[in-house]
Amino acid sequence: MINASTTLCCVIGNPIKHSFSPQIHNLGYEKLGLNFCFLAFEVEDLKKAIDGIRAFNIRGTSVTIPHKIKIMEYLDKVDKRALKIGAVNTVVNKQGVLTGYNTDGEGALTAIKKITTLKNKKVALLGAGGAARAIATILEEELANIWLFARDKKKANAFAKDFKIEKILPLANISAVSGADIIINATPTGMHPNINITLVPAKLLHKKQIVFDIVYNPKETRLIKDAKKTGCRVVYGYEMLLYQAVAQFKLYTGIEAPVSQMRQELVNVLTH
Ligand code: NAP
């Protein structure tokens, strides 16, 4: 029931119509009987949107492309992890003070930790973009050994200035993934509609490895299919997406999210 006491949360981005956040968060509010409502806003003028968050006292704002970096300059505080990642995907408004967080790393960590620990593991991280930075932050915190695979040498070297990287490898050396304990694809490779593409030929996988593909559209990518056929344990991209939303839910409401019901909703709304 929406009334004059309803607390508003939202996601901002441009475009925004593809966002699953309203369904997942609203489902959580409904299941827990919280007087909260979550909407999506297509935002062009970020500064005005921030003024709106303050003026309408919007409790929680999820942030997506293209505003994740620029928004940092309009906030009152940015937490340590988001600063290290260099991007904010979550803004919490506490009595008019706006604090930025980044829950992508936490989402990845919760998803991986369901099946393994990271300390001293050799992790092949494919990609050097925004999501790879979020994942490298938690890999570093958990004392994993990061092997960075990237196609652009300059970007890889810049990445290695911000994170403790054990090895930098070009994608031409992809056969080196065979020596890793965990392989994480943090590139868009394999995303719909290019669903038959993978950066890791199946013959390089072996069954003791854990394979995590952060691509969630399709739910089961070519890489995940190959890994399952090989006998590897796998982590689905939608689990990271789920747990980053679960972390936001807690930041916005102060209450633990109903995880399994939110997972079911997410699986239902992901069409591929
Ligand atoms: P991004 O900042 O644009 O970075 C993409 C990275 O992938 C860059 O290093 C890019 O290399 C590399 N790359 C792109 N196409 C490639 C190709 N064909 N071969 C090799 N490398 C390639 O994007 P992002 O925000 O990190 O997102 C990456 C993917 O993760 C997207 O599919 C996104 O939907 C997904 N994602 C999932 C979650 C989740 O919760 N599951 C969260 C965030 C993102 P260059 O720099 O050389 O172009």
PDB file of C-alpha atoms and ligand atoms in Angstrom:
ATOM      1  CA  MET A   1       0.000   0.000   0.000  1.00  0.00           C
ATOM      2  CA  ILE A   2       1.559   3.298  -1.099  1.00  0.00           C
ATOM      3  CA  ASN A   3       0.602   6.228   1.148  1.00  0.00           C
ATOM      4  CA  ALA A   4       1.996   9.514   2.499  1.00  0.00           C
ATOM      5  CA  SER A   5       4.510   7.624   4.681  1.00  0.00           C
ATOM      6  CA  THR A   6       6.017   5.505   1.881  1.00  0.00           C
ATOM      7  CA  THR A   7       9.823   5.632   1.645  1.00  0.00           C
ATOM      8  CA  LEU A   8      11.035   6.053  -1.911  1.00  0.00           C
ATOM      9  CA  CYS A   9      14.091   4.374  -3.478  1.00  0.00           C
ATOM     10  CA  CYS A  10      15.051   4.391  -7.135  1.00  0.00           C
ATOM     11  CA  VAL A  11      17.564   3.523  -9.839  1.00  0.00           C
ATOM     12  CA  ILE A  12      18.964   6.208 -12.141  1.00  0.00           C
ATOM     13  CA  GLY A  13      20.666   5.637 -15.494  1.00  0.00           C
ATOM     14  CA  ASN A  14      20.310   6.303 -19.200  1.00  0.00           C
ATOM     15  CA  PRO A  15      18.892   4.172 -20.760  1.00  0.00           C
ATOM     16  CA  ILE A  16      17.021   2.619 -17.829  1.00  0.00           C
ATOM     17  CA  LYS A  17      14.051   0.683 -19.246  1.00  0.00           C
ATOM     18  CA  HIS A  18      16.084  -2.568 -19.226  1.00  0.00           C
ATOM     19  CA  SER A  19      16.736  -2.390 -15.460  1.00  0.00           C
ATOM     20  CA  PHE A  20      15.557  -5.297 -13.290  1.00  0.00           C
ATOM     21  CA  SER A  21      16.119  -3.368 -10.055  1.00  0.00           C
ATOM     22  CA  PRO A  22      12.500  -2.179  -9.553  1.00  0.00           C
ATOM     23  CA  GLN A  23      11.104  -5.728  -9.810  1.00  0.00           C
ATOM     24  CA  ILE A  24      13.669  -7.233  -7.444  1.00  0.00           C
ATOM     25  CA  HIS A  25      13.554  -4.513  -4.777  1.00  0.00           C
ATOM     26  CA  ASN A  26       9.747  -4.105  -4.851  1.00  0.00           C
ATOM     27  CA  LEU A  27       9.323  -7.877  -4.544  1.00  0.00           C
ATOM     28  CA  GLY A  28      11.543  -7.753  -1.442  1.00  0.00           C
ATOM     29  CA  TYR A  29       9.497  -4.910   0.106  1.00  0.00           C
ATOM     30  CA  GLU A  30       6.281  -6.780  -0.616  1.00  0.00           C
ATOM     31  CA  LYS A  31       7.519 -10.053   0.904  1.00  0.00           C
ATOM     32  CA  LEU A  32       8.646  -8.278   4.088  1.00  0.00           C
ATOM     33  CA  GLY A  33       5.623  -5.936   4.265  1.00  0.00           C
ATOM     34  CA  LEU A  34       7.809  -2.798   4.139  1.00  0.00           C
ATOM     35  CA  ASN A  35       6.239   0.545   3.265  1.00  0.00           C
ATOM     36  CA  PHE A  36       8.853   1.219   0.586  1.00  0.00           C
ATOM     37  CA  CYS A  37       8.568   1.762  -3.158  1.00  0.00           C
ATOM     38  CA  PHE A  38      11.311   1.500  -5.836  1.00  0.00           C
ATOM     39  CA  LEU A  39      11.110   3.329  -9.197  1.00  0.00           C
ATOM     40  CA  ALA A  40      13.376   3.784 -12.239  1.00  0.00           C
ATOM     41  CA  PHE A  41      14.299   7.245 -13.579  1.00  0.00           C
ATOM     42  CA  GLU A  42      15.976   7.963 -16.902  1.00  0.00           C
ATOM     43  CA  VAL A  43      18.379  10.749 -15.972  1.00  0.00           C
ATOM     44  CA  GLU A  44      20.224  13.089 -18.331  1.00  0.00           C
ATOM     45  CA  ASP A  45      21.078  15.928 -15.981  1.00  0.00           C
ATOM     46  CA  LEU A  46      22.819  14.235 -13.065  1.00  0.00           C
ATOM     47  CA  LYS A  47      23.222  17.404 -10.987  1.00  0.00           C
ATOM     48  CA  LYS A  48      19.472  18.057 -11.088  1.00  0.00           C
ATOM     49  CA  ALA A  49      18.786  14.412 -10.209  1.00  0.00           C
ATOM     50  CA  ILE A  50      20.984  14.782  -7.105  1.00  0.00           C
ATOM     51  CA  ASP A  51      19.058  17.927  -6.142  1.00  0.00           C
ATOM     52  CA  GLY A  52      15.878  15.862  -6.590  1.00  0.00           C
ATOM     53  CA  ILE A  53      17.190  13.094  -4.312  1.00  0.00           C
ATOM     54  CA  ARG A  54      17.786  15.711  -1.619  1.00  0.00           C
ATOM     55  CA  ALA A  55      14.534  17.630  -2.215  1.00  0.00           C
ATOM     56  CA  PHE A  56      12.304  14.520  -2.230  1.00  0.00           C
ATOM     57  CA  ASN A  57      14.292  12.795   0.515  1.00  0.00           C
ATOM     58  CA  ILE A  58      14.806   9.660  -1.595  1.00  0.00           C
ATOM     59  CA  ARG A  59      16.321   7.089   0.792  1.00  0.00           C
ATOM     60  CA  GLY A  60      18.299   4.912  -1.592  1.00  0.00           C
ATOM     61  CA  THR A  61      19.453   5.440  -5.171  1.00  0.00           C
ATOM     62  CA  SER A  62      20.983   2.705  -7.296  1.00  0.00           C
ATOM     63  CA  VAL A  63      23.192   4.101 -10.047  1.00  0.00           C
ATOM     64  CA  THR A  64      23.935   2.612 -13.431  1.00  0.00           C
ATOM     65  CA  ILE A  65      25.556   3.538 -16.759  1.00  0.00           C
ATOM     66  CA  PRO A  66      26.537   6.313 -17.563  1.00  0.00           C
ATOM     67  CA  HIS A  67      26.493   7.958 -14.107  1.00  0.00           C
ATOM     68  CA  LYS A  68      28.574   5.629 -11.913  1.00  0.00           C
ATOM     69  CA  ILE A  69      31.771   7.702 -12.043  1.00  0.00           C
ATOM     70  CA  LYS A  70      30.481  11.261 -12.457  1.00  0.00           C
ATOM     71  CA  ILE A  71      28.099  10.962  -9.483  1.00  0.00           C
ATOM     72  CA  MET A  72      31.027  10.789  -7.063  1.00  0.00           C
ATOM     73  CA  GLU A  73      31.641  14.526  -7.325  1.00  0.00           C
ATOM     74  CA  TYR A  74      28.108  15.380  -6.140  1.00  0.00           C
ATOM     75  CA  LEU A  75      28.088  13.213  -3.002  1.00  0.00           C
ATOM     76  CA  ASP A  76      28.932  14.223   0.576  1.00  0.00           C
ATOM     77  CA  LYS A  77      30.945  11.037   1.248  1.00  0.00           C
ATOM     78  CA  VAL A  78      32.191   8.029  -0.698  1.00  0.00           C
ATOM     79  CA  ASP A  79      33.154   4.839   1.133  1.00  0.00           C
ATOM     80  CA  LYS A  80      36.614   3.281   0.896  1.00  0.00           C
ATOM     81  CA  ARG A  81      35.729   0.398  -1.428  1.00  0.00           C
ATOM     82  CA  ALA A  82      33.876   2.634  -3.896  1.00  0.00           C
ATOM     83  CA  LEU A  83      36.842   5.024  -3.903  1.00  0.00           C
ATOM     84  CA  LYS A  84      39.213   2.171  -4.720  1.00  0.00           C
ATOM     85  CA  ILE A  85      36.910   0.884  -7.468  1.00  0.00           C
ATOM     86  CA  GLY A  86      36.484   4.437  -8.757  1.00  0.00           C
ATOM     87  CA  ALA A  87      32.709   4.153  -9.182  1.00  0.00           C
ATOM     88  CA  VAL A  88      29.502   4.304  -7.121  1.00  0.00           C
ATOM     89  CA  ASN A  89      26.447   2.110  -7.772  1.00  0.00           C
ATOM     90  CA  THR A  90      24.590   2.885  -4.529  1.00  0.00           C
ATOM     91  CA  VAL A  91      23.732   6.153  -2.760  1.00  0.00           C
ATOM     92  CA  VAL A  92      22.256   6.246   0.734  1.00  0.00           C
ATOM     93  CA  ASN A  93      20.559   9.386   2.012  1.00  0.00           C
ATOM     94  CA  LYS A  94      20.755   9.675   5.805  1.00  0.00           C
ATOM     95  CA  GLN A  95      19.197  12.919   7.066  1.00  0.00           C
ATOM     96  CA  GLY A  96      20.302  14.746   3.926  1.00  0.00           C
ATOM     97  CA  VAL A  97      23.866  13.371   3.899  1.00  0.00           C
ATOM     98  CA  LEU A  98      24.489  11.416   0.670  1.00  0.00           C
ATOM     99  CA  THR A  99      27.034   8.582   0.897  1.00  0.00           C
ATOM    100  CA  GLY A 100      28.186   6.548  -2.107  1.00  0.00           C
ATOM    101  CA  TYR A 101      28.967   2.826  -2.016  1.00  0.00           C
ATOM    102  CA  ASN A 102      29.763   0.162  -4.583  1.00  0.00           C
ATOM    103  CA  THR A 103      28.076  -3.199  -3.958  1.00  0.00           C
ATOM    104  CA  ASP A 104      29.337  -4.967  -7.141  1.00  0.00           C
ATOM    105  CA  GLY A 105      32.423  -6.348  -5.386  1.00  0.00           C
ATOM    106  CA  GLU A 106      30.381  -7.514  -2.400  1.00  0.00           C
ATOM    107  CA  GLY A 107      27.902  -9.147  -4.795  1.00  0.00           C
ATOM    108  CA  ALA A 108      30.716 -11.049  -6.493  1.00  0.00           C
ATOM    109  CA  LEU A 109      32.288 -12.011  -3.172  1.00  0.00           C
ATOM    110  CA  THR A 110      29.063 -13.392  -1.680  1.00  0.00           C
ATOM    111  CA  ALA A 111      28.414 -15.377  -4.873  1.00  0.00           C
ATOM    112  CA  ILE A 112      31.937 -16.889  -4.939  1.00  0.00           C
ATOM    113  CA  LYS A 113      32.110 -17.534  -1.193  1.00  0.00           C
ATOM    114  CA  LYS A 114      29.158 -19.884  -1.445  1.00  0.00           C
ATOM    115  CA  ILE A 115      31.497 -22.403  -3.040  1.00  0.00           C
ATOM    116  CA  THR A 116      35.090 -21.477  -2.189  1.00  0.00           C
ATOM    117  CA  THR A 117      37.504 -19.307  -0.243  1.00  0.00           C
ATOM    118  CA  LEU A 118      39.880 -16.939  -2.058  1.00  0.00           C
ATOM    119  CA  LYS A 119      42.990 -16.733   0.128  1.00  0.00           C
ATOM    120  CA  ASN A 120      46.113 -17.712  -1.865  1.00  0.00           C
ATOM    121  CA  LYS A 121      44.012 -18.905  -4.816  1.00  0.00           C
ATOM    122  CA  LYS A 122      45.290 -18.173  -8.314  1.00  0.00           C
ATOM    123  CA  VAL A 123      42.534 -16.205  -9.986  1.00  0.00           C
ATOM    124  CA  ALA A 124      42.505 -15.527 -13.736  1.00  0.00           C
ATOM    125  CA  LEU A 125      40.563 -12.266 -14.106  1.00  0.00           C
ATOM    126  CA  LEU A 126      39.526 -11.568 -17.718  1.00  0.00           C
ATOM    127  CA  GLY A 127      38.910  -7.874 -18.480  1.00  0.00           C
ATOM    128  CA  ALA A 128      40.107  -4.567 -17.046  1.00  0.00           C
ATOM    129  CA  GLY A 129      36.880  -2.521 -16.997  1.00  0.00           C
ATOM    130  CA  GLY A 130      34.565  -1.315 -14.220  1.00  0.00           C
ATOM    131  CA  ALA A 131      33.309  -4.729 -13.084  1.00  0.00           C
ATOM    132  CA  ALA A 132      36.858  -6.132 -13.125  1.00  0.00           C
ATOM    133  CA  ARG A 133      37.916  -3.275 -10.803  1.00  0.00           C
ATOM    134  CA  ALA A 134      35.095  -4.119  -8.375  1.00  0.00           C
ATOM    135  CA  ILE A 135      36.133  -7.785  -8.403  1.00  0.00           C
ATOM    136  CA  ALA A 136      39.865  -7.014  -8.107  1.00  0.00           C
ATOM    137  CA  THR A 137      39.076  -4.938  -4.991  1.00  0.00           C
ATOM    138  CA  ILE A 138      37.575  -7.920  -3.193  1.00  0.00           C
ATOM    139  CA  LEU A 139      40.174 -10.375  -4.551  1.00  0.00           C
ATOM    140  CA  GLU A 140      42.856  -8.124  -3.087  1.00  0.00           C
ATOM    141  CA  GLU A 141      41.013  -7.834   0.245  1.00  0.00           C
ATOM    142  CA  GLU A 142      40.710 -11.636   0.374  1.00  0.00           C
ATOM    143  CA  LEU A 143      44.429 -12.109  -0.441  1.00  0.00           C
ATOM    144  CA  ALA A 144      43.935 -13.934  -3.739  1.00  0.00           C
ATOM    145  CA  ASN A 145      46.693 -13.915  -6.399  1.00  0.00           C
ATOM    146  CA  ILE A 146      45.351 -12.020  -9.391  1.00  0.00           C
ATOM    147  CA  TRP A 147      46.355 -12.889 -12.965  1.00  0.00           C
ATOM    148  CA  LEU A 148      44.968 -10.138 -15.163  1.00  0.00           C
ATOM    149  CA  PHE A 149      44.113 -11.010 -18.783  1.00  0.00           C
ATOM    150  CA  ALA A 150      43.344  -7.963 -20.923  1.00  0.00           C
ATOM    151  CA  ARG A 151      43.448  -7.155 -24.621  1.00  0.00           C
ATOM    152  CA  ASP A 152      44.659  -3.578 -24.133  1.00  0.00           C
ATOM    153  CA  LYS A 153      48.176  -3.428 -22.671  1.00  0.00           C
ATOM    154  CA  LYS A 154      47.915   0.227 -21.652  1.00  0.00           C
ATOM    155  CA  LYS A 155      44.681  -0.376 -19.721  1.00  0.00           C
ATOM    156  CA  ALA A 156      46.154  -3.481 -18.102  1.00  0.00           C
ATOM    157  CA  ASN A 157      49.214  -1.541 -16.925  1.00  0.00           C
ATOM    158  CA  ALA A 158      47.035   1.270 -15.551  1.00  0.00           C
ATOM    159  CA  PHE A 159      44.902  -1.338 -13.743  1.00  0.00           C
ATOM    160  CA  ALA A 160      48.017  -2.889 -12.225  1.00  0.00           C
ATOM    161  CA  LYS A 161      48.973   0.481 -10.723  1.00  0.00           C
ATOM    162  CA  ASP A 162      45.780   0.427  -8.620  1.00  0.00           C
ATOM    163  CA  PHE A 163      45.751  -3.267  -7.660  1.00  0.00           C
ATOM    164  CA  LYS A 164      48.236  -5.901  -6.556  1.00  0.00           C
ATOM    165  CA  ILE A 165      48.470  -8.019  -9.719  1.00  0.00           C
ATOM    166  CA  GLU A 166      50.712 -11.112  -9.775  1.00  0.00           C
ATOM    167  CA  LYS A 167      50.828 -11.405 -13.571  1.00  0.00           C
ATOM    168  CA  ILE A 168      49.581  -9.344 -16.516  1.00  0.00           C
ATOM    169  CA  LEU A 169      48.859 -11.446 -19.585  1.00  0.00           C
ATOM    170  CA  PRO A 170      47.568 -10.584 -23.051  1.00  0.00           C
ATOM    171  CA  LEU A 171      44.482 -12.472 -24.223  1.00  0.00           C
ATOM    172  CA  ALA A 172      46.738 -14.146 -26.809  1.00  0.00           C
ATOM    173  CA  ASN A 173      48.183 -16.070 -23.834  1.00  0.00           C
ATOM    174  CA  ILE A 174      44.781 -17.346 -22.752  1.00  0.00           C
ATOM    175  CA  SER A 175      46.180 -20.915 -22.471  1.00  0.00           C
ATOM    176  CA  ALA A 176      47.716 -19.761 -19.152  1.00  0.00           C
ATOM    177  CA  VAL A 177      44.231 -19.946 -17.567  1.00  0.00           C
ATOM    178  CA  SER A 178      44.846 -23.691 -17.262  1.00  0.00           C
ATOM    179  CA  GLY A 179      47.120 -22.965 -14.301  1.00  0.00           C
ATOM    180  CA  ALA A 180      44.506 -20.937 -12.396  1.00  0.00           C
ATOM    181  CA  ASP A 181      42.253 -22.226  -9.589  1.00  0.00           C
ATOM    182  CA  ILE A 182      39.456 -19.812 -10.461  1.00  0.00           C
ATOM    183  CA  ILE A 183      38.583 -18.195 -13.810  1.00  0.00           C
ATOM    184  CA  ILE A 184      36.432 -15.054 -13.831  1.00  0.00           C
ATOM    185  CA  ASN A 185      35.109 -13.567 -17.049  1.00  0.00           C
ATOM    186  CA  ALA A 186      34.599  -9.834 -16.385  1.00  0.00           C
ATOM    187  CA  THR A 187      34.181  -8.877 -20.060  1.00  0.00           C
ATOM    188  CA  PRO A 188      30.876  -8.736 -21.997  1.00  0.00           C
ATOM    189  CA  THR A 189      31.995 -11.689 -24.143  1.00  0.00           C
ATOM    190  CA  GLY A 190      29.180 -14.231 -24.535  1.00  0.00           C
ATOM    191  CA  MET A 191      26.459 -11.683 -23.811  1.00  0.00           C
ATOM    192  CA  HIS A 192      23.220 -11.843 -25.774  1.00  0.00           C
ATOM    193  CA  PRO A 193      23.020 -11.904 -28.817  1.00  0.00           C
ATOM    194  CA  ASN A 194      26.624 -13.196 -29.183  1.00  0.00           C
ATOM    195  CA  ILE A 195      25.882 -16.214 -27.050  1.00  0.00           C
ATOM    196  CA  ASN A 196      28.251 -18.682 -28.730  1.00  0.00           C
ATOM    197  CA  ILE A 197      31.393 -16.686 -28.041  1.00  0.00           C
ATOM    198  CA  THR A 198      33.833 -17.412 -25.222  1.00  0.00           C
ATOM    199  CA  LEU A 199      37.357 -16.152 -24.513  1.00  0.00           C
ATOM    200  CA  VAL A 200      38.323 -19.511 -22.983  1.00  0.00           C
ATOM    201  CA  PRO A 201      38.408 -22.538 -25.314  1.00  0.00           C
ATOM    202  CA  ALA A 202      36.824 -25.541 -23.528  1.00  0.00           C
ATOM    203  CA  LYS A 203      39.999 -27.606 -23.894  1.00  0.00           C
ATOM    204  CA  LEU A 204      41.808 -25.251 -21.484  1.00  0.00           C
ATOM    205  CA  LEU A 205      39.416 -25.990 -18.607  1.00  0.00           C
ATOM    206  CA  HIS A 206      39.875 -28.784 -16.081  1.00  0.00           C
ATOM    207  CA  LYS A 207      37.444 -30.115 -13.553  1.00  0.00           C
ATOM    208  CA  LYS A 208      39.194 -28.861 -10.404  1.00  0.00           C
ATOM    209  CA  GLN A 209      38.646 -25.262 -11.522  1.00  0.00           C
ATOM    210  CA  ILE A 210      35.882 -22.907 -10.500  1.00  0.00           C
ATOM    211  CA  VAL A 211      34.481 -20.821 -13.352  1.00  0.00           C
ATOM    212  CA  PHE A 212      32.593 -17.569 -12.729  1.00  0.00           C
ATOM    213  CA  ASP A 213      31.044 -15.696 -15.646  1.00  0.00           C
ATOM    214  CA  ILE A 214      29.693 -12.296 -14.577  1.00  0.00           C
ATOM    215  CA  VAL A 215      27.622 -12.057 -17.775  1.00  0.00           C
ATOM    216  CA  TYR A 216      24.001 -12.741 -16.746  1.00  0.00           C
ATOM    217  CA  ASN A 217      22.242 -12.399 -20.086  1.00  0.00           C
ATOM    218  CA  PRO A 218      21.964 -15.297 -21.004  1.00  0.00           C
ATOM    219  CA  LYS A 219      21.801 -16.881 -17.555  1.00  0.00           C
ATOM    220  CA  GLU A 220      23.925 -19.782 -18.805  1.00  0.00           C
ATOM    221  CA  THR A 221      26.703 -18.513 -21.075  1.00  0.00           C
ATOM    222  CA  ARG A 222      28.819 -20.614 -23.425  1.00  0.00           C
ATOM    223  CA  LEU A 223      31.688 -20.430 -20.884  1.00  0.00           C
ATOM    224  CA  ILE A 224      29.452 -21.726 -18.087  1.00  0.00           C
ATOM    225  CA  LYS A 225      28.111 -24.506 -20.346  1.00  0.00           C
ATOM    226  CA  ASP A 226      31.665 -25.601 -21.260  1.00  0.00           C
ATOM    227  CA  ALA A 227      32.713 -25.472 -17.606  1.00  0.00           C
ATOM    228  CA  LYS A 228      29.766 -27.614 -16.504  1.00  0.00           C
ATOM    229  CA  LYS A 229      30.494 -30.165 -19.237  1.00  0.00           C
ATOM    230  CA  THR A 230      34.109 -30.338 -18.007  1.00  0.00           C
ATOM    231  CA  GLY A 231      32.933 -30.933 -14.437  1.00  0.00           C
ATOM    232  CA  CYS A 232      33.981 -27.539 -13.010  1.00  0.00           C
ATOM    233  CA  ARG A 233      31.998 -25.860 -10.258  1.00  0.00           C
ATOM    234  CA  VAL A 234      30.411 -22.674 -11.599  1.00  0.00           C
ATOM    235  CA  VAL A 235      29.216 -19.278 -10.354  1.00  0.00           C
ATOM    236  CA  TYR A 236      26.482 -17.604 -12.393  1.00  0.00           C
ATOM    237  CA  GLY A 237      26.542 -13.886 -13.218  1.00  0.00           C
ATOM    238  CA  TYR A 238      22.973 -13.494 -11.972  1.00  0.00           C
ATOM    239  CA  GLU A 239      24.128 -14.542  -8.491  1.00  0.00           C
ATOM    240  CA  MET A 240      26.474 -11.521  -8.426  1.00  0.00           C
ATOM    241  CA  LEU A 241      23.634  -9.328  -9.699  1.00  0.00           C
ATOM    242  CA  LEU A 242      21.361 -10.719  -6.992  1.00  0.00           C
ATOM    243  CA  TYR A 243      23.819 -10.241  -4.137  1.00  0.00           C
ATOM    244  CA  GLN A 244      24.768  -6.699  -5.140  1.00  0.00           C
ATOM    245  CA  ALA A 245      21.035  -5.876  -4.965  1.00  0.00           C
ATOM    246  CA  VAL A 246      20.749  -7.733  -1.638  1.00  0.00           C
ATOM    247  CA  ALA A 247      23.546  -5.528  -0.238  1.00  0.00           C
ATOM    248  CA  GLN A 248      21.722  -2.412  -1.501  1.00  0.00           C
ATOM    249  CA  PHE A 249      18.468  -3.603   0.057  1.00  0.00           C
ATOM    250  CA  LYS A 250      20.167  -3.794   3.476  1.00  0.00           C
ATOM    251  CA  LEU A 251      21.717  -0.338   3.024  1.00  0.00           C
ATOM    252  CA  TYR A 252      18.361   1.211   2.048  1.00  0.00           C
ATOM    253  CA  THR A 253      16.038  -0.514   4.560  1.00  0.00           C
ATOM    254  CA  GLY A 254      18.364  -1.632   7.365  1.00  0.00           C
ATOM    255  CA  ILE A 255      16.780  -5.092   7.034  1.00  0.00           C
ATOM    256  CA  GLU A 256      18.118  -8.358   5.563  1.00  0.00           C
ATOM    257  CA  ALA A 257      16.621  -9.011   2.118  1.00  0.00           C
ATOM    258  CA  PRO A 258      14.498 -12.111   1.395  1.00  0.00           C
ATOM    259  CA  VAL A 259      17.254 -13.608  -0.771  1.00  0.00           C
ATOM    260  CA  SER A 260      15.632 -16.753  -2.153  1.00  0.00           C
ATOM    261  CA  GLN A 261      12.438 -14.934  -3.166  1.00  0.00           C
ATOM    262  CA  MET A 262      14.454 -12.157  -4.828  1.00  0.00           C
ATOM    263  CA  ARG A 263      16.539 -14.804  -6.653  1.00  0.00           C
ATOM    264  CA  GLN A 264      13.374 -16.457  -7.971  1.00  0.00           C
ATOM    265  CA  GLU A 265      12.075 -13.107  -9.210  1.00  0.00           C
ATOM    266  CA  LEU A 266      15.390 -12.326 -10.915  1.00  0.00           C
ATOM    267  CA  VAL A 267      15.525 -15.717 -12.635  1.00  0.00           C
ATOM    268  CA  ASN A 268      11.948 -15.141 -13.827  1.00  0.00           C
ATOM    269  CA  VAL A 269      12.631 -11.679 -15.264  1.00  0.00           C
ATOM    270  CA  LEU A 270      15.851 -12.671 -17.044  1.00  0.00           C
ATOM    271  CA  THR A 271      14.456 -13.643 -20.400  1.00  0.00           C
ATOM    272  CA  HIS A 272      17.414 -15.471 -21.981  1.00  0.00           C
TER     273      HIS A 272
HETATM  274  P1  NAP B   1      33.463  -2.138 -19.181  1.00  0.00           P
HETATM  275  O1  NAP B   1      33.822  -1.194 -18.085  1.00  0.00           O
HETATM  276  O2  NAP B   1      33.111  -1.622 -20.522  1.00  0.00           O
HETATM  277  O3  NAP B   1      34.705  -3.178 -19.314  1.00  0.00           O
HETATM  278  C1  NAP B   1      34.661  -4.254 -20.216  1.00  0.00           C
HETATM  279  C2  NAP B   1      36.031  -4.929 -20.252  1.00  0.00           C
HETATM  280  O4  NAP B   1      35.916  -6.050 -21.145  1.00  0.00           O
HETATM  281  C3  NAP B   1      37.143  -4.056 -20.813  1.00  0.00           C
HETATM  282  O5  NAP B   1      38.370  -4.439 -20.217  1.00  0.00           O
HETATM  283  C4  NAP B   1      37.136  -4.428 -22.302  1.00  0.00           C
HETATM  284  O6  NAP B   1      38.354  -4.235 -22.951  1.00  0.00           O
HETATM  285  C5  NAP B   1      36.865  -5.903 -22.215  1.00  0.00           C
HETATM  286  N1  NAP B   1      36.261  -6.432 -23.439  1.00  0.00           N
HETATM  287  C6  NAP B   1      35.126  -5.998 -24.039  1.00  0.00           C
HETATM  288  N2  NAP B   1      34.864  -6.748 -25.143  1.00  0.00           N
HETATM  289  C7  NAP B   1      35.869  -7.657 -25.215  1.00  0.00           C
HETATM  290  C8  NAP B   1      36.188  -8.686 -26.135  1.00  0.00           C
HETATM  291  N3  NAP B   1      35.380  -8.952 -27.168  1.00  0.00           N
HETATM  292  N4  NAP B   1      37.294  -9.404 -25.936  1.00  0.00           N
HETATM  293  C9  NAP B   1      38.108  -9.144 -24.895  1.00  0.00           C
HETATM  294  N5  NAP B   1      37.877  -8.185 -23.979  1.00  0.00           N
HETATM  295  C10 NAP B   1      36.770  -7.447 -24.147  1.00  0.00           C
HETATM  296  O7  NAP B   1      32.214  -3.047 -18.748  1.00  0.00           O
HETATM  297  P2  NAP B   1      31.850  -3.570 -17.271  1.00  0.00           P
HETATM  298  O8  NAP B   1      30.966  -2.587 -16.608  1.00  0.00           O
HETATM  299  O9  NAP B   1      33.115  -3.967 -16.608  1.00  0.00           O
HETATM  300  O10 NAP B   1      30.927  -4.840 -17.622  1.00  0.00           O
HETATM  301  C11 NAP B   1      31.444  -5.998 -18.238  1.00  0.00           C
HETATM  302  C12 NAP B   1      30.362  -7.056 -18.314  1.00  0.00           C
HETATM  303  O11 NAP B   1      29.981  -7.443 -16.996  1.00  0.00           O
HETATM  304  C13 NAP B   1      29.054  -6.610 -18.989  1.00  0.00           C
HETATM  305  O12 NAP B   1      28.568  -7.677 -19.758  1.00  0.00           O
HETATM  306  C14 NAP B   1      28.114  -6.335 -17.824  1.00  0.00           C
HETATM  307  O13 NAP B   1      26.762  -6.543 -18.168  1.00  0.00           O
HETATM  308  C15 NAP B   1      28.570  -7.385 -16.835  1.00  0.00           C
HETATM  309  N6  NAP B   1      28.336  -7.019 -15.442  1.00  0.00           N
HETATM  310  C16 NAP B   1      27.714  -7.925 -14.654  1.00  0.00           C
HETATM  311  C17 NAP B   1      27.466  -7.622 -13.330  1.00  0.00           C
HETATM  312  C18 NAP B   1      26.752  -8.616 -12.464  1.00  0.00           C
HETATM  313  O14 NAP B   1      26.264  -8.220 -11.386  1.00  0.00           O
HETATM  314  N7  NAP B   1      26.686  -9.874 -12.826  1.00  0.00           N
HETATM  315  C19 NAP B   1      27.885  -6.387 -12.792  1.00  0.00           C
HETATM  316  C20 NAP B   1      28.560  -5.490 -13.637  1.00  0.00           C
HETATM  317  C21 NAP B   1      28.779  -5.813 -14.972  1.00  0.00           C
HETATM  318  P3  NAP B   1      38.714  -2.811 -23.634  1.00  0.00           P
HETATM  319  O15 NAP B   1      38.910  -1.880 -22.473  1.00  0.00           O
HETATM  320  O16 NAP B   1      39.951  -3.108 -24.388  1.00  0.00           O
HETATM  321  O17 NAP B   1      37.534  -2.432 -24.477  1.00  0.00           O
END
